């Protein structure tokens, strides 16, 4: 009983805790993006991809927003992610798209879990050891040469599945390796290989529910690809990675922090580790309690910026593990704990995900997934409500 009251009081005390960094997630924008895909691709069911902490947005938070939508299943990378969703009472089916060792399939099988089998060897190993039904989707390698049953091994895979009634065969899928390229040659070769794969499996199995080839960049090819499901990940969060279509998508995430210290700086003084920036004029320097551990890419040192009071403040010196310094010399009446927008949902802002990615010479995915999972995620109706 004492432990109960201790935990209750601990939870109550943390309800008043003010976070130094908060990741805001807009329900309005998630729904907008999801319905945009539904309306533009009516021939397929949209399966939200929530791997890698929902591309940095928050695995459980995003799943709860979308759980009541018409979706065939959520897609995650690992059994660990699937188990987190299950522990939070997510009721939708969950496709685990990454590799799962057979031992884990046996020990943590669930009626809501669908396991991806990504090689003939894995399929055979599973068929030897399962004692009760296991739901699977079989991945086929149509030319990316990364994962999947090779096309020349499909006949043997079919025999293996047909020889074990504990294998509940529900889906076939593949992945396009070059769908964002304006040159369609390689993608169309994969699509042609996929069509033959689909035909072969349809001829051998009448009960397969799902065929899915395309992720977000490959959706324009879905109409010629015989798929009834599309896996939408980064597009769900507002980033159009296709070179063949441009949808009106809205970024879903904003990251905010606050000013943690302010100091006057004289001309000629330097800041941060390795003294990589020296001030050419007197100015004012502020620190923000967020660094590369929390998700500010170290490559943004001396070239990135944060936003305060609708003004952009340049990062000065190296981004530290938990601290970033910014020049606030042009901000009037700056004070301790003033709000700082670290990542803006406005793609035209200097501190948007796209612009950060460009400065760091990387891709938006890289910026998003490195937003630390330990940071507070707060789901809001819209950014206008903050």
XYZ file of N, CA, C and O in Angstrom, residues 4-128:
500
model
N 2.108 1.931 -3.423
C 1.049 2.492 -4.272
C 0.973 4.007 -4.121
O 0.940 4.754 -5.099
N 0.944 4.471 -2.879
C 0.834 5.914 -2.639
C 2.112 6.651 -3.056
O 2.054 7.794 -3.515
N 3.249 5.990 -2.895
C 4.503 6.598 -3.354
C 4.473 6.844 -4.858
O 4.803 7.937 -5.334
N 4.067 5.820 -5.615
C 4.017 5.945 -7.068
C 2.953 6.954 -7.498
O 3.152 7.714 -8.450
N 1.835 6.964 -6.783
C 0.775 7.921 -7.098
C 1.259 9.351 -6.894
O 1.028 10.228 -7.738
N 1.950 9.591 -5.785
C 2.455 10.930 -5.499
C 3.574 11.319 -6.462
O 3.696 12.490 -6.850
N 4.387 10.335 -6.848
C 5.458 10.605 -7.811
C 4.871 11.037 -9.150
O 5.326 12.012 -9.761
N 3.844 10.326 -9.594
C 3.185 10.679 -10.852
C 2.558 12.061 -10.771
O 2.631 12.868 -11.702
N 1.950 12.366 -9.630
C 1.313 13.671 -9.439
C 2.352 14.785 -9.477
O 2.136 15.840 -10.084
N 3.499 14.550 -8.845
C 4.535 15.582 -8.814
C 5.089 15.837 -10.207
O 5.388 16.982 -10.568
N 5.221 14.783 -11.023
C 5.749 14.957 -12.370
C 4.737 15.606 -13.303
O 5.104 16.107 -14.358
N 3.464 15.601 -12.922
C 2.462 16.271 -13.749
C 2.690 17.777 -13.789
O 2.213 18.462 -14.691
N 3.443 18.297 -12.816
C 3.751 19.722 -12.764
C 5.130 20.028 -13.333
O 5.562 21.175 -13.348
N 5.811 19.005 -13.802
C 7.186 19.155 -14.284
C 7.210 19.926 -15.599
O 6.488 19.606 -16.541
N 8.038 20.967 -15.674
C 8.182 21.750 -16.896
C 9.378 21.236 -17.674
O 10.515 21.242 -17.188
N 9.141 20.782 -18.897
C 10.215 20.244 -19.719
C 11.029 21.369 -20.339
O 10.487 22.388 -20.763
N 12.341 21.161 -20.417
C 13.206 22.134 -21.090
C 13.100 22.017 -22.607
O 13.392 22.973 -23.323
N 12.711 20.834 -23.076
C 12.515 20.606 -24.514
C 11.212 19.848 -24.694
O 10.955 18.870 -23.985
N 10.385 20.304 -25.630
C 9.119 19.629 -25.924
C 8.976 19.456 -27.434
O 9.256 20.374 -28.206
N 8.543 18.263 -27.816
C 8.253 17.969 -29.217
C 6.739 17.999 -29.384
O 6.034 17.165 -28.806
N 6.244 18.947 -30.155
C 4.808 19.078 -30.385
C 4.420 18.337 -31.666
O 5.094 18.448 -32.697
N 3.315 17.588 -31.583
C 2.811 16.806 -32.713
C 1.394 17.270 -33.029
O 0.512 17.218 -32.171
N 1.160 17.692 -34.257
C -0.137 18.229 -34.660
C -1.063 17.135 -35.191
O -0.788 16.534 -36.237
N -2.143 16.879 -34.468
C -3.150 15.932 -34.945
C -3.751 16.401 -36.267
O -3.987 15.606 -37.179
N -4.031 17.689 -36.346
C -4.632 18.245 -37.557
C -3.786 17.925 -38.786
O -4.313 17.506 -39.835
N -2.476 18.067 -38.678
C -1.607 17.833 -39.826
C -1.429 16.348 -40.126
O -1.304 15.947 -41.289
N -1.421 15.505 -39.079
C -1.373 14.060 -39.326
C -2.612 13.627 -40.114
O -2.513 12.916 -41.127
N -3.778 14.054 -39.659
C -5.012 13.688 -40.356
C -5.023 14.246 -41.777
O -5.455 13.567 -42.718
N -4.558 15.473 -41.927
C -4.520 16.077 -43.267
C -3.678 15.228 -44.216
O -4.107 14.928 -45.343
N -2.487 14.837 -43.784
C -1.594 14.062 -44.650
C -2.162 12.680 -44.940
O -2.127 12.203 -46.085
N -2.682 12.030 -43.895
C -3.249 10.692 -44.074
C -4.408 10.721 -45.064
O -4.477 9.896 -45.989
N -5.308 11.665 -44.907
C -6.459 11.739 -45.793
C -6.070 12.203 -47.195
O -6.727 11.827 -48.178
N -4.995 12.980 -47.301
C -4.490 13.362 -48.626
C -4.067 12.127 -49.406
O -4.376 11.984 -50.597
N -3.370 11.220 -48.747
C -2.976 9.972 -49.420
C -4.194 9.105 -49.738
O -4.279 8.521 -50.822
N -5.109 9.015 -48.804
C -6.325 8.233 -49.071
C -7.080 8.773 -50.276
O -7.546 8.006 -51.132
N -7.213 10.092 -50.363
C -8.003 10.709 -51.435
C -7.302 10.648 -52.788
O -7.959 10.602 -53.831
N -5.964 10.648 -52.768
C -5.220 10.643 -54.031
C -4.930 9.245 -54.546
O -4.633 9.079 -55.733
N -5.003 8.246 -53.665
C -4.719 6.867 -54.061
C -5.837 5.972 -53.528
O -5.660 5.176 -52.609
N -7.000 6.112 -54.147
C -8.198 5.429 -53.658
C -8.159 3.921 -53.875
O -8.909 3.185 -53.251
N -7.295 3.459 -54.740
C -7.265 2.029 -55.023
C -6.467 1.203 -54.045
O -6.412 -0.026 -54.174
N -5.842 1.867 -53.072
C -5.019 1.128 -52.109
C -5.370 1.535 -50.685
O -5.829 2.649 -50.445
N -5.145 0.622 -49.758
C -5.279 0.937 -48.340
C -3.958 1.527 -47.850
O -2.883 1.046 -48.230
N -4.029 2.568 -47.042
C -2.831 3.229 -46.549
C -2.437 2.627 -45.204
O -3.197 2.686 -44.233
N -1.240 2.040 -45.159
C -0.707 1.453 -43.928
C 0.347 2.400 -43.353
O 1.435 2.549 -43.934
N 0.078 3.062 -42.233
C 1.052 3.994 -41.658
C 2.306 3.268 -41.163
O 2.214 2.266 -40.458
N 3.449 3.786 -41.550
C 4.722 3.222 -41.119
C 5.206 4.018 -39.907
O 5.464 5.212 -40.002
N 5.339 3.341 -38.777
C 5.688 3.992 -37.509
C 7.040 3.527 -36.986
O 7.331 3.667 -35.798
N 7.879 3.014 -37.872
C 9.188 2.541 -37.432
C 10.057 3.704 -36.965
O 9.785 4.872 -37.253
N 11.121 3.353 -36.228
C 12.081 4.344 -35.734
C 11.376 5.472 -34.981
O 11.564 6.656 -35.267
N 10.525 5.064 -34.034
C 9.776 6.008 -33.199
C 8.922 6.933 -34.058
O 8.840 8.137 -33.811
N 8.256 6.327 -35.061
C 7.418 7.090 -35.999
C 8.223 8.228 -36.614
O 7.817 9.382 -36.620
N 9.391 7.845 -37.150
C 10.293 8.828 -37.777
C 10.570 9.995 -36.824
O 10.613 11.151 -37.234
N 10.773 9.660 -35.556
C 11.116 10.655 -34.559
C 9.936 11.363 -33.932
O 10.109 12.143 -32.994
N 8.715 11.092 -34.390
C 7.554 11.851 -33.918
C 6.928 11.271 -32.656
O 6.224 11.998 -31.944
N 7.178 9.997 -32.391
C 6.592 9.367 -31.206
C 5.732 8.181 -31.601
O 4.631 8.349 -32.123
N 6.226 6.987 -31.354
C 5.571 5.753 -31.780
C 4.152 5.632 -31.238
O 3.183 5.490 -31.993
N 4.027 5.683 -29.937
C 2.720 5.493 -29.307
C 1.803 6.670 -29.594
O 0.605 6.502 -29.876
N 2.355 7.871 -29.534
C 1.546 9.072 -29.740
C 0.884 9.062 -31.121
O -0.319 9.347 -31.249
N 1.642 8.745 -32.148
C 1.085 8.752 -33.508
C 0.104 7.595 -33.695
O -0.946 7.743 -34.322
N 0.440 6.428 -33.131
C -0.465 5.278 -33.246
C -1.823 5.590 -32.623
O -2.874 5.236 -33.189
N -1.823 6.262 -31.480
C -3.096 6.598 -30.829
C -3.904 7.593 -31.645
O -5.142 7.534 -31.657
N -3.223 8.507 -32.344
C -3.933 9.463 -33.197
C -4.636 8.740 -34.344
O -5.785 9.046 -34.687
N -3.973 7.736 -34.925
C -4.475 7.099 -36.149
C -5.250 5.808 -35.919
O -5.791 5.235 -36.869
N -5.328 5.353 -34.683
C -5.870 4.012 -34.424
C -7.298 3.831 -34.931
O -7.678 2.739 -35.359
N -8.104 4.873 -34.904
C -9.493 4.734 -35.314
C -9.700 4.943 -36.820
O -10.834 4.841 -37.313
N -8.618 5.217 -37.550
C -8.735 5.386 -38.995
C -8.844 4.026 -39.684
O -8.518 2.986 -39.111
N -9.283 4.047 -40.921
C -9.441 2.824 -41.710
C -8.092 2.417 -42.283
O -7.701 2.864 -43.362
N -7.368 1.592 -41.561
C -6.046 1.138 -42.006
C -5.976 -0.387 -41.911
O -6.626 -0.994 -41.067
N -5.170 -1.022 -42.775
C -5.054 -2.484 -42.712
C -4.187 -2.957 -41.559
O -4.438 -4.004 -40.963
N -3.145 -2.190 -41.255
C -2.237 -2.515 -40.154
C -1.253 -1.367 -39.995
O -1.049 -0.560 -40.906
N -0.651 -1.272 -38.812
C 0.498 -0.400 -38.616
C 1.751 -1.166 -39.031
O 1.810 -2.392 -38.907
N 2.763 -0.434 -39.470
C 4.038 -1.038 -39.841
C 5.115 -0.522 -38.890
O 5.272 0.691 -38.716
N 5.848 -1.448 -38.261
C 6.989 -1.088 -37.418
C 8.192 -1.899 -37.879
O 8.062 -2.817 -38.693
N 9.348 -1.564 -37.360
C 10.551 -2.283 -37.785
C 10.803 -3.537 -36.970
O 11.272 -4.537 -37.503
N 10.494 -3.490 -35.682
C 10.962 -4.547 -34.792
C 9.863 -5.077 -33.878
O 8.849 -4.419 -33.641
N 10.110 -6.261 -33.361
C 9.234 -6.842 -32.352
C 9.181 -5.953 -31.116
O 8.141 -5.842 -30.460
N 10.281 -5.302 -30.797
C 10.324 -4.380 -29.658
C 9.292 -3.269 -29.846
O 8.517 -2.972 -28.933
N 9.265 -2.648 -31.036
C 8.300 -1.586 -31.297
C 6.869 -2.118 -31.244
O 5.969 -1.472 -30.701
N 6.661 -3.296 -31.823
C 5.329 -3.902 -31.790
C 4.876 -4.163 -30.359
O 3.707 -3.939 -30.003
N 5.794 -4.615 -29.514
C 5.455 -4.906 -28.123
C 5.112 -3.635 -27.352
O 4.240 -3.648 -26.473
N 5.778 -2.537 -27.685
C 5.437 -1.256 -27.059
C 4.009 -0.869 -27.404
O 3.216 -0.466 -26.533
N 3.637 -0.989 -28.676
C 2.267 -0.660 -29.083
C 1.262 -1.568 -28.377
O 0.210 -1.112 -27.915
N 1.583 -2.843 -28.291
C 0.682 -3.782 -27.617
C 0.513 -3.407 -26.148
O -0.603 -3.450 -25.609
N 1.609 -3.015 -25.502
C 1.546 -2.666 -24.078
C 0.720 -1.412 -23.833
O 0.266 -1.178 -22.712
N 0.529 -0.606 -24.894
C -0.308 0.595 -24.775
C -1.706 0.367 -25.357
O -2.420 1.316 -25.692
N -2.062 -0.906 -25.497
C -3.420 -1.306 -25.886
C -3.828 -0.820 -27.272
O -5.011 -0.551 -27.525
N -2.847 -0.727 -28.181
C -3.180 -0.445 -29.575
C -3.836 -1.689 -30.156
O -3.275 -2.782 -30.105
N -5.015 -1.531 -30.728
C -5.815 -2.696 -31.123
C -5.616 -3.128 -32.570
O -6.026 -4.229 -32.946
N -5.010 -2.285 -33.409
C -4.821 -2.629 -34.817
C -3.768 -3.732 -34.967
O -2.892 -3.914 -34.116
N -3.855 -4.454 -36.090
C -2.793 -5.386 -36.433
C -1.487 -4.620 -36.641
O -1.493 -3.455 -37.048
N -0.362 -5.301 -36.383
C 0.949 -4.672 -36.486
C 1.859 -5.550 -37.335
O 2.138 -6.697 -36.969
N 2.305 -5.007 -38.458
C 3.263 -5.715 -39.309
C 4.675 -5.331 -38.897
O 5.039 -4.147 -38.920
N 5.463 -6.336 -38.518
C 6.872 -6.125 -38.163
C 7.677 -6.337 -39.432
O 7.839 -7.461 -39.902
N 8.187 -5.245 -39.990
C 8.760 -5.325 -41.327
C 10.238 -5.699 -41.322
O 10.806 -6.079 -42.341
N 10.879 -5.615 -40.166
C 12.285 -5.981 -40.063
C 12.462 -7.447 -39.692
O 11.501 -8.193 -39.482
N 13.700 -7.862 -39.587
C 14.025 -9.249 -39.259
C 13.711 -9.557 -37.803
O 14.046 -8.770 -36.911
N 13.077 -10.701 -37.565
C 12.816 -11.176 -36.211
C 13.369 -12.589 -36.080
O 12.951 -13.485 -36.832
N 14.319 -12.837 -35.180
C 14.823 -14.202 -34.991
C 13.689 -15.173 -34.670
O 12.725 -14.814 -33.974
N 13.813 -16.395 -35.146
C 12.768 -17.403 -34.929
C 12.453 -17.592 -33.451
O 11.291 -17.784 -33.072
N 13.477 -17.539 -32.620
C 13.265 -17.719 -31.188
C 12.302 -16.664 -30.645
O 11.438 -16.963 -29.809
N 12.437 -15.435 -31.123
C 11.548 -14.375 -30.665
C 10.136 -14.545 -31.213
O 9.153 -14.222 -30.531
N 10.032 -15.032 -32.434
C 8.702 -15.309 -32.990
C 7.985 -16.346 -32.135
O 6.795 -16.201 -31.811
N 8.711 -17.363 -31.733
C 8.107 -18.431 -30.927
C 7.701 -17.923 -29.541
O 6.631 -18.254 -29.035
N 8.551 -17.104 -28.937
C 8.335 -16.700 -27.551
C 7.401 -15.505 -27.390
O 6.814 -15.321 -26.319
N 7.253 -14.706 -28.455
C 6.489 -13.467 -28.308
C 5.414 -13.331 -29.391
O 4.996 -12.229 -29.725
N 4.978 -14.451 -29.911
C 3.911 -14.425 -30.911
C 2.628 -13.859 -30.293
O 2.347 -14.050 -29.114
N 1.877 -13.129 -31.086
C 0.622 -12.531 -30.635
C -0.365 -12.563 -31.791
O 0.026 -12.506 -32.962
N -1.638 -12.617 -31.461
C -2.661 -12.639 -32.513
C -2.670 -11.353 -33.330
O -3.173 -11.332 -34.454
N -2.115 -10.261 -32.784
C -2.087 -8.975 -33.488
C -0.806 -8.762 -34.282
O -0.714 -7.816 -35.062
N 0.199 -9.614 -34.086
C 1.485 -9.439 -34.744
C 1.523 -10.196 -36.070
O 1.087 -11.351 -36.157
N 2.073 -9.545 -37.075
C 2.340 -10.181 -38.373
C 3.839 -10.065 -38.608
O 4.394 -8.961 -38.607
N 4.515 -11.174 -38.820
C 5.964 -11.177 -38.960
C 6.361 -11.194 -40.436
O 5.806 -11.967 -41.233
N 7.321 -10.360 -40.772
C 7.882 -10.389 -42.126
C 8.966 -11.451 -42.187
O 9.856 -11.494 -41.338
N 8.900 -12.290 -43.201
C 9.924 -13.293 -43.447
C 10.726 -12.817 -44.651
O 10.171 -12.616 -45.737
N 12.039 -12.634 -44.449
C 12.810 -11.895 -45.450
C 13.855 -12.738 -46.184
O 14.672 -12.196 -46.925
N 13.799 -14.057 -45.997
C 14.696 -14.929 -46.774
C 14.123 -16.339 -46.778
O 13.314 -16.708 -45.905
N 14.543 -17.129 -47.743
C 14.120 -18.518 -47.812
C 14.620 -19.291 -46.591
O 13.890 -20.131 -46.040
N 15.838 -19.005 -46.159
C 16.403 -19.701 -45.001
C 15.567 -19.443 -43.756
O 15.292 -20.375 -42.979
N 15.154 -18.207 -43.561
C 14.332 -17.880 -42.402
C 12.988 -18.596 -42.469
O 12.490 -19.113 -41.463
N 12.400 -18.633 -43.657
C 11.119 -19.318 -43.834
C 11.240 -20.798 -43.484
O 10.388 -21.364 -42.772
N 12.292 -21.437 -43.954
C 12.486 -22.859 -43.664
C 12.714 -23.087 -42.168
O 12.147 -24.021 -41.580
N 13.536 -22.247 -41.567
C 13.790 -22.384 -40.126
C 12.493 -22.259 -39.333
O 12.253 -23.016 -38.386
N 11.663 -21.300 -39.719
C 10.392 -21.108 -39.029
C 9.493 -22.334 -39.194
O 8.857 -22.781 -38.232
N 9.460 -22.862 -40.395
C 8.568 -24.005 -40.660
C 8.961 -25.238 -39.853
O 8.117 -26.068 -39.540
N 10.230 -25.361 -39.496
C 10.701 -26.499 -38.713
C 10.259 -26.435 -37.255
O 10.080 -27.481 -36.609
